[in-house]
Coordinates of C-alpha atoms and ligand atoms in Angstrom, one line a residue:
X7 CA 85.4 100.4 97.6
X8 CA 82.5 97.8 99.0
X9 CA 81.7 95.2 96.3
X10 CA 78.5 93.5 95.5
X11 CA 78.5 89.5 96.3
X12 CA 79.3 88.8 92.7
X13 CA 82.1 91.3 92.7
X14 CA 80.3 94.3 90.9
X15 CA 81.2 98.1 92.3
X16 CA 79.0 99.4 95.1
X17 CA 78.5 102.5 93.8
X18 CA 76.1 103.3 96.9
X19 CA 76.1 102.0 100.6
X20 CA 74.0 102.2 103.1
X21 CA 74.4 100.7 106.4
X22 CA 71.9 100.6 109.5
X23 CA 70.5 103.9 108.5
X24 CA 68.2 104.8 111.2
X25 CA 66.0 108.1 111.4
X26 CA 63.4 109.5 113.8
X27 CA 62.4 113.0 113.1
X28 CA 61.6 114.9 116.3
X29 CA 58.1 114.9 117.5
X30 CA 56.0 117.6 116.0
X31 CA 54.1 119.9 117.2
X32 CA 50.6 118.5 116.3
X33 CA 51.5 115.0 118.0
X34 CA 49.8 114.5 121.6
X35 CA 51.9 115.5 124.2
X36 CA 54.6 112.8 125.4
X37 CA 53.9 110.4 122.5
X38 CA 56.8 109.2 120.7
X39 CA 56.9 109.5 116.8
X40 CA 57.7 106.1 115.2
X41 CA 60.7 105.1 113.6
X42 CA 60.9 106.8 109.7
X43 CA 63.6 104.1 109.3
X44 CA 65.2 101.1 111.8
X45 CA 68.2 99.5 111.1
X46 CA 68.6 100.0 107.0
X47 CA 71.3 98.8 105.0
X48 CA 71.4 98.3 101.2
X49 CA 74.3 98.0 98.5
X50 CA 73.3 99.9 95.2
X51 CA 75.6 98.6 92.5
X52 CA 77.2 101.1 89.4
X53 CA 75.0 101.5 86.5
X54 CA 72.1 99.8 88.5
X55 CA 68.3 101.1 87.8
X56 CA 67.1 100.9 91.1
X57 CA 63.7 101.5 93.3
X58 CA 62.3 101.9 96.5
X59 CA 59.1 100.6 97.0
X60 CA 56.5 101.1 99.1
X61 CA 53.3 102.4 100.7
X62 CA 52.9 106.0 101.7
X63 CA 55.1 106.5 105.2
X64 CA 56.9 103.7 104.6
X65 CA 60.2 106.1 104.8
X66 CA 60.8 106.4 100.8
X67 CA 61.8 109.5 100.5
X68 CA 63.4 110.0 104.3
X69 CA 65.9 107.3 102.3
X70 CA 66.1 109.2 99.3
X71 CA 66.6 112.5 101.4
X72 CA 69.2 111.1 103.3
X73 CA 71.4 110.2 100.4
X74 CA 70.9 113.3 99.1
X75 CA 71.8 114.8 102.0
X76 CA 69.1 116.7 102.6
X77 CA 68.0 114.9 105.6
X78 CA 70.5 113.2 107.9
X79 CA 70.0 109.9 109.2
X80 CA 70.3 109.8 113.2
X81 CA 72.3 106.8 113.3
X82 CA 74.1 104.7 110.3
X83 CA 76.6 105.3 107.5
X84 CA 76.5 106.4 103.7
X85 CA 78.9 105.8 101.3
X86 CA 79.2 106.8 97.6
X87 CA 81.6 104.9 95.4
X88 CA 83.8 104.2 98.0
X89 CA 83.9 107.7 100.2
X90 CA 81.8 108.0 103.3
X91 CA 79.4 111.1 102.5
X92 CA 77.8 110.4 106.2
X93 CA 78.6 108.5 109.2
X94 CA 77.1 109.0 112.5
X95 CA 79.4 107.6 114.6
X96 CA 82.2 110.3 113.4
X97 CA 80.2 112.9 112.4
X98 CA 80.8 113.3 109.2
X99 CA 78.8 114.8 106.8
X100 CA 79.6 116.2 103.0
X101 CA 76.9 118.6 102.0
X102 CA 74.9 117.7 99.2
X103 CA 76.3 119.6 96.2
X104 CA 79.2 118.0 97.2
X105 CA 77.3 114.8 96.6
X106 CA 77.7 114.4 92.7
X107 CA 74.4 113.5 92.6
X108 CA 71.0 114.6 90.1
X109 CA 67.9 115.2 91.2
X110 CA 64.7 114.6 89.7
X111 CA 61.5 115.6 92.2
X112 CA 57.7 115.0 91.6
X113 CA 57.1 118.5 90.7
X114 CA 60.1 118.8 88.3
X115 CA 60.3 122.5 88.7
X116 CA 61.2 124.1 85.4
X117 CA 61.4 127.4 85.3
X118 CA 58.6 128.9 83.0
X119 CA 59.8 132.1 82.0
X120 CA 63.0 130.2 81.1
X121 CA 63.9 128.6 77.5
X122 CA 64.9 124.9 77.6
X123 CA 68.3 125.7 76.9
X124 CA 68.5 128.5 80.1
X125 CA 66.8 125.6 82.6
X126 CA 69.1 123.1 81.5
X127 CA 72.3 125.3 82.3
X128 CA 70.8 126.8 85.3
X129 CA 72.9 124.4 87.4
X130 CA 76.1 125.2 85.6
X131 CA 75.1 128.7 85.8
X132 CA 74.2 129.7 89.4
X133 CA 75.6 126.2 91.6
X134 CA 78.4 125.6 93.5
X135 CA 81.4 124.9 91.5
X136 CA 81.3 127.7 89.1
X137 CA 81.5 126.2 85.5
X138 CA 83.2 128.6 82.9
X139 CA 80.9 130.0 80.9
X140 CA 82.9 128.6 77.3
X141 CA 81.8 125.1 78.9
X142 CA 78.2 125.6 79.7
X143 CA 77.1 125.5 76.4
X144 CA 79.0 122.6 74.9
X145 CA 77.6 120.7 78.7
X146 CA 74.4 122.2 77.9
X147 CA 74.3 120.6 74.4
X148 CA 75.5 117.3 75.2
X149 CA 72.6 116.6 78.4
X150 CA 70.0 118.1 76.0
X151 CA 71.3 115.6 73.1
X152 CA 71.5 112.8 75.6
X153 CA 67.7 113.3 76.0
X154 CA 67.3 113.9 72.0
X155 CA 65.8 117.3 73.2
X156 CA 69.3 119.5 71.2
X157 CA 66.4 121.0 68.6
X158 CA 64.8 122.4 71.5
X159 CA 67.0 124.5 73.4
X160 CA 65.7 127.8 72.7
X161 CA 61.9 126.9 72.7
X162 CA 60.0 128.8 76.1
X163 CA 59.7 125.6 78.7
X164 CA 55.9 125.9 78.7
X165 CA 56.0 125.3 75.1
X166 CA 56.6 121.8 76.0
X167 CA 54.6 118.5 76.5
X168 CA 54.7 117.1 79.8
X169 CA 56.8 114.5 78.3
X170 CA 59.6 117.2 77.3
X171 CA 58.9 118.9 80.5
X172 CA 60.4 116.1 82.1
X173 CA 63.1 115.1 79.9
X174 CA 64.4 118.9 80.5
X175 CA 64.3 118.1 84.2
X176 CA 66.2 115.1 83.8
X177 CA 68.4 116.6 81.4
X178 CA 68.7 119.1 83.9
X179 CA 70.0 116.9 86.7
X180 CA 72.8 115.4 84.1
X181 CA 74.1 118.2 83.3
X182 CA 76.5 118.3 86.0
X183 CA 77.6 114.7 85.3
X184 CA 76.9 113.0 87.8
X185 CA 77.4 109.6 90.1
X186 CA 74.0 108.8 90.7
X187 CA 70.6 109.8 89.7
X188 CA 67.6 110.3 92.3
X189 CA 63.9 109.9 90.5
X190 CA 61.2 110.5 93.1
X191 CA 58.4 110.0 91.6
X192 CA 59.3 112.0 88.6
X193 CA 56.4 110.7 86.3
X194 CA 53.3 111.0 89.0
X195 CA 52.4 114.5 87.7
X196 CA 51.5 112.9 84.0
X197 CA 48.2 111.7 82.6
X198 CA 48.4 107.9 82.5
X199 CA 48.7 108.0 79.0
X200 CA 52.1 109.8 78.8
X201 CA 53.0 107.9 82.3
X202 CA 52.8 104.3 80.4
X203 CA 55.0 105.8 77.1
X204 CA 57.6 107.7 79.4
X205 CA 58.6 104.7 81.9
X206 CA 59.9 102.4 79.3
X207 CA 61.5 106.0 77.6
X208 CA 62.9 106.9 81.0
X209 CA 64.4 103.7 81.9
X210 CA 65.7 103.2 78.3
X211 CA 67.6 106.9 78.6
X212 CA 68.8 106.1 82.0
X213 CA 70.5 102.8 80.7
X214 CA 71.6 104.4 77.9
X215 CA 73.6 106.9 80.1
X216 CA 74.4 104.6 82.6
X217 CA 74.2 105.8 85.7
X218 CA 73.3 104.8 88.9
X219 CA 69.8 105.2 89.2
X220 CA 67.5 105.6 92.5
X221 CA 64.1 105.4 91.8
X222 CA 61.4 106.2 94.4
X223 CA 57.7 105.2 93.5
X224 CA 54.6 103.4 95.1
X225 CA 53.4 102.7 92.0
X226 CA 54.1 98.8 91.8
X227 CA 54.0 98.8 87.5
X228 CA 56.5 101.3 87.5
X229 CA 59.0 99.2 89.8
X230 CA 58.1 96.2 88.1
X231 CA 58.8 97.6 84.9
X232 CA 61.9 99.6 85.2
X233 CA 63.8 98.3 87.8
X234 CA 67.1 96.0 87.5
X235 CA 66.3 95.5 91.9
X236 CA 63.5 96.4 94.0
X237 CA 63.7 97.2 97.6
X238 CA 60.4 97.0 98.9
X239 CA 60.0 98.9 102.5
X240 CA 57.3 98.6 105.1
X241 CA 57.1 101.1 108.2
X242 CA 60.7 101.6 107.5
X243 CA 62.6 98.8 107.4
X244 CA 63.6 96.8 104.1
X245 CA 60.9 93.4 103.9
X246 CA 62.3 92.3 100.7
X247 CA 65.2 92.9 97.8
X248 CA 65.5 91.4 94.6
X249 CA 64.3 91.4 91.1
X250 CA 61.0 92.5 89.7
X251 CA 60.7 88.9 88.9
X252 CA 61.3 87.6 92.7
X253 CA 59.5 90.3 94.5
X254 CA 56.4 89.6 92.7
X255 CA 57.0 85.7 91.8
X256 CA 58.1 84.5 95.2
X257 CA 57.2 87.1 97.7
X258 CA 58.5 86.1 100.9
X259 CA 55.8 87.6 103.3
X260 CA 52.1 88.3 103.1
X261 CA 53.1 92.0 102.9
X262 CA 54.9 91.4 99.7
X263 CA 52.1 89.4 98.4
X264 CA 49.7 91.6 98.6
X265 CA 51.2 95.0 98.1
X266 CA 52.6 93.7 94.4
X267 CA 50.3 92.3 92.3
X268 CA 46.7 90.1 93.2
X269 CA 46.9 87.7 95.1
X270 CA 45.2 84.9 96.7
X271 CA 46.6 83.9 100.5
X272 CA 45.6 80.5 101.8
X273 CA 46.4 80.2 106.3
X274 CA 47.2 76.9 106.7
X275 CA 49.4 74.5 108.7
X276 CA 52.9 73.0 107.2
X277 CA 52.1 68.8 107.8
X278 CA 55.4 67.6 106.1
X279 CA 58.5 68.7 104.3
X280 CA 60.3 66.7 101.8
X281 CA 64.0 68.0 100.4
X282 CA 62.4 70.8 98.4
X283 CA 58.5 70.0 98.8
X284 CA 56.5 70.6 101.6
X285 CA 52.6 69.6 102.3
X286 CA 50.2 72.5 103.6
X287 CA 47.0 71.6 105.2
X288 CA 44.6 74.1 104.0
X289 CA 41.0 74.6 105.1
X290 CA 39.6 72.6 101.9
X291 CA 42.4 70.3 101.5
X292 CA 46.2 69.6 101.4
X293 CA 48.5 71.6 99.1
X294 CA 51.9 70.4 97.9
X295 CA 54.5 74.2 97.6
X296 CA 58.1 74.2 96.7
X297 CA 60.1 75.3 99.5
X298 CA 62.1 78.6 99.0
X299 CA 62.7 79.4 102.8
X300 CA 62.9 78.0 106.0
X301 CA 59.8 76.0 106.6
X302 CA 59.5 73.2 109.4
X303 CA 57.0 70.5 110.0
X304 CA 53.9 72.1 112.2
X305 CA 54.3 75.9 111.0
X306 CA 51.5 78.0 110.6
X307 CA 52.3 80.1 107.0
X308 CA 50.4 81.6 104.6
X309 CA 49.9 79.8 100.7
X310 CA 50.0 82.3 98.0
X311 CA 49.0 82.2 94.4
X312 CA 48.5 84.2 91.8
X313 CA 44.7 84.8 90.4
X314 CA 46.0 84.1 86.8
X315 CA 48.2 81.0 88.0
X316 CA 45.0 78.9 89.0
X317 CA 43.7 76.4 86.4
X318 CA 40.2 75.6 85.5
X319 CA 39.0 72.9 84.7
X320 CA 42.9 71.6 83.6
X321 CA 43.4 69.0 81.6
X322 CA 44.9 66.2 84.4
X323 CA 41.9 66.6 87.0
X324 CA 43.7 64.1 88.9
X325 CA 47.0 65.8 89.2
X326 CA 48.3 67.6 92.7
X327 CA 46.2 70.6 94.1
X328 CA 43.3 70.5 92.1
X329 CA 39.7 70.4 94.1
X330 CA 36.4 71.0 93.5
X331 CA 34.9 74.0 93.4
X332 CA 31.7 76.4 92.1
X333 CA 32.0 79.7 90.5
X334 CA 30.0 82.5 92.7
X335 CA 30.7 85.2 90.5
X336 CA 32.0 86.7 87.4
X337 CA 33.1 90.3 86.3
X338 CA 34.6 90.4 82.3
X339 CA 37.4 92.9 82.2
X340 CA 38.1 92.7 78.8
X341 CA 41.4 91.2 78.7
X342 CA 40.6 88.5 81.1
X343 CA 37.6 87.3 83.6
X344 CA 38.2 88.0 87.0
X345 CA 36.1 85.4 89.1
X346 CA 35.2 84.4 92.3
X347 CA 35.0 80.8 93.0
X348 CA 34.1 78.9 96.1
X349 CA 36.2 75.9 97.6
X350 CA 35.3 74.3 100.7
X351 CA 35.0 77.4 102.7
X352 CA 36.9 79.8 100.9
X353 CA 36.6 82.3 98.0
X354 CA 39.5 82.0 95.6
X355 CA 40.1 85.0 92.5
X356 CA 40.9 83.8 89.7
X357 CA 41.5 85.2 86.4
X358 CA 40.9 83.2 83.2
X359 CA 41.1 84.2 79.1
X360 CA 38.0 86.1 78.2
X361 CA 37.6 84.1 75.5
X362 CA 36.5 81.2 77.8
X363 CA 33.0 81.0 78.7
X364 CA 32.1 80.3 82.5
X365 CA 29.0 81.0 84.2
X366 CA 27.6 81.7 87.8
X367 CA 26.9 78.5 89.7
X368 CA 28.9 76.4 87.6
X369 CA 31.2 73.9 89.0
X370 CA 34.3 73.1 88.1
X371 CA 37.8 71.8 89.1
X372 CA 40.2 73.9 90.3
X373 CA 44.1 73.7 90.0
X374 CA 46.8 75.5 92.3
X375 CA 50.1 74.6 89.7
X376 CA 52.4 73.3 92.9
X377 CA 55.5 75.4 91.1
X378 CA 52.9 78.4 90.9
X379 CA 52.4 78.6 95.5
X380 CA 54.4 80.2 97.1
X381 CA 54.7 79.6 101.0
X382 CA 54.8 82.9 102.9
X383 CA 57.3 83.4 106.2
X384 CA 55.0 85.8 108.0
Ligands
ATP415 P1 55.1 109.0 100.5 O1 55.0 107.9 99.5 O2 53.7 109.4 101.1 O3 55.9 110.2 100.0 P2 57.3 107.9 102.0 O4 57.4 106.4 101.8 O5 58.2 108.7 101.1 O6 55.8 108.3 101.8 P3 58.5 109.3 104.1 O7 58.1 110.7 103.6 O8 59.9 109.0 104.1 O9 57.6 108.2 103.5 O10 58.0 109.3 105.6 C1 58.3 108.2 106.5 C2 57.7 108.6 107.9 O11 58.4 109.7 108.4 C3 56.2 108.9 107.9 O12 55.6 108.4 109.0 C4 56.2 110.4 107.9 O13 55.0 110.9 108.5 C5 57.4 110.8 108.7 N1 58.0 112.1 108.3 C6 58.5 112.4 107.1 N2 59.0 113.6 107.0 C7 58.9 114.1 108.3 C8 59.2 115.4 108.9 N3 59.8 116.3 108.2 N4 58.8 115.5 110.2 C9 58.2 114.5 110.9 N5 57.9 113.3 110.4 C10 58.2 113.1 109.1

């Protein structure tokens, strides 16, 4: 079985997964469709709640598809806990109810003329496998209890809030106990409302049951907030991995940057590095940036920084990366101010308390925290 770097299970593999569909039918003649996925690889560890992110086409659910094995990659390997489920090169391929696996899909699917209890064993019921019928409804039972839904079981599925609704589904897809868990999308048909209370419930019930998790979303707060890793994709291929904390805290390109979270990205020109400083020359000045990657004397990169990381007006005018600069505009959001100022030549955002008072045309002094910029590879 593959291991993580710091010795944790793999419960999931995926090596240089690569998938073009065939051309459709609407394409113009002769044109080649574009890669889904080039060259994908990622190692999933056991008990791990983790998403795919990225913008629409960006080959989300093509990856989630292929693990489930209802799409097949056309070149690469799968491997769950240790067995190879798929493997181009020797053509194997276990079909997906061999898998072990529970699905969760945007449009849940419960059956409406169906009680809770009839949904949940529906699996069990009419799947592969056949499950005596004396243990359906002790499995049953113990998937609806997991997702403190056992006083329902007889209610009609309609008579259900969304919220339910869902839990069902996902009570649905543990039924069969499975290795790992694919969410895509699975709260994208709720009001925002119910969307905000059932991502911290839906993350808190998957840890509690403890299984592998993939989650597929686009929705940034949702990976952010529920997710031990994030792999964040772009035209198919993986442009960064790690915690919600590094994806959005130190993105590494100006993809990153800017599909999680606001941002604010400065072109410059690298003038010198120093152990783990380095000096950008910006259009209204010189910047001093930690250095998290490879960065050499001369580079053009991109400086990134948070709206709500800029000072105004900080206490040590004086102090590294702060210049002068006049506010062009101000829009009060409630929770914060989200303003436009002008320095040198260009337009920073910047976010500050609402409880501050700032005006139009008022000049100030404007701080970029060095620990706060990020320098971008690309
Ligand atoms: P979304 O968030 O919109 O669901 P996604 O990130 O899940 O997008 P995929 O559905 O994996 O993206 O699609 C990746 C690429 O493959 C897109 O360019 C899409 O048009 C293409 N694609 C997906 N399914 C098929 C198909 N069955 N036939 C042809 N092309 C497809």
């Amino acid at each position: 079985m593959g291991c993580g770097k710091d010795g944790e299970r793999a419960m999931l593999e995926l090596e240089n997964l690569n998938k073009t569909y065939p051309p459709t039918s609407g394409r113009a003649q002769g044109a080649v469709p574009e890669p889904a996925l080039t060259d994908f690889s990622l190692s999933i560890k056991e008990g791990e709640f983790f998403t795919l992110l990225g913008p629409s086409g960006c080959g989300k659910t093509t990856t989630l598809q292929s693990i489930a094995g209802l799409e097949h990659p056309t070149r690469g390997r799968i491997t769950m806990a240790g067995r190879t489920v798929f493997c181009s090169a020797t053509n194997t391929i276990v079909p997906s109810n061999k898998r072990k696996l529970g699905m969760v899909f945007q449009s849940y699917a419960i059956w409406p003329h169906m009680t809770v209890f009839e949904n949940v064993a529906f699996p069990l019921v009419h799947g592969h496998g056949g499950c005596p019928r004396s243990e359906v409804r002790q499995k049953v039972m113990g998937a609806l209890e997991r997702v403190g839904l056992h006083d329902f079981a007889d209610r009609p599925a309609p008579y259900l809030s969304g919220g339910q609704q869902q839990r069902v589904a996902l009570a649905r897809s543990l039924v069969n106990e499975p290795s790992i868990m694919l969410l895509d999308e699975p709260l994208s048909n709720l009001d925002a409302k119910l969307r905000d209370a059932m991502r911290v419930e839906l993350r808190d019930l998957v840890k509690s049951i403890g299984t592998t998790t993939i989650y597929v979303t686009h929705d940034q707060t949702e990976a952010l907030s529920m997710s031990d890793r994030i792999a964040l994709l772009n035209k198919g291929r993986l442009e960064q991995l790690g915690t919600p904390d590094q994806i959005y805290n130190t993105p590494r390109t100006t993809f990153a940057a800017e599909f999680v979270g606001s941002s604010n990205i400065l072109k410059g020109q690298v003038v010198d590095v120093s152990g783990r400083r380095c000096t950008v020359q910006l259009a209204f000045g010189v910047v001093t940036c930690p250095v998290t990657g490879s960065v050499e004397k001369g580079q053009s990169v991109g400086v990134m920084v948070r709206p709500h990381g800029i000072a105004i007006n900080p206490a040590e005018p004086d102090a590294a990366n702060c210049f002068a600069g006049t506010i062009r505009q101000i829009s009060f959001i409630g929770e914060f101010l989200d303003m436009q100022v002008a320095v040198g030549g260009e337009i920073l955002r910047v976010f500050v308390n609402s409880y501050k008072t700032h005006r139009t045309g008022e000049d100030v002094t404007v701080q970029l925290p060095v620990d706060l910029c990020v320098v971008l590879q690309g």
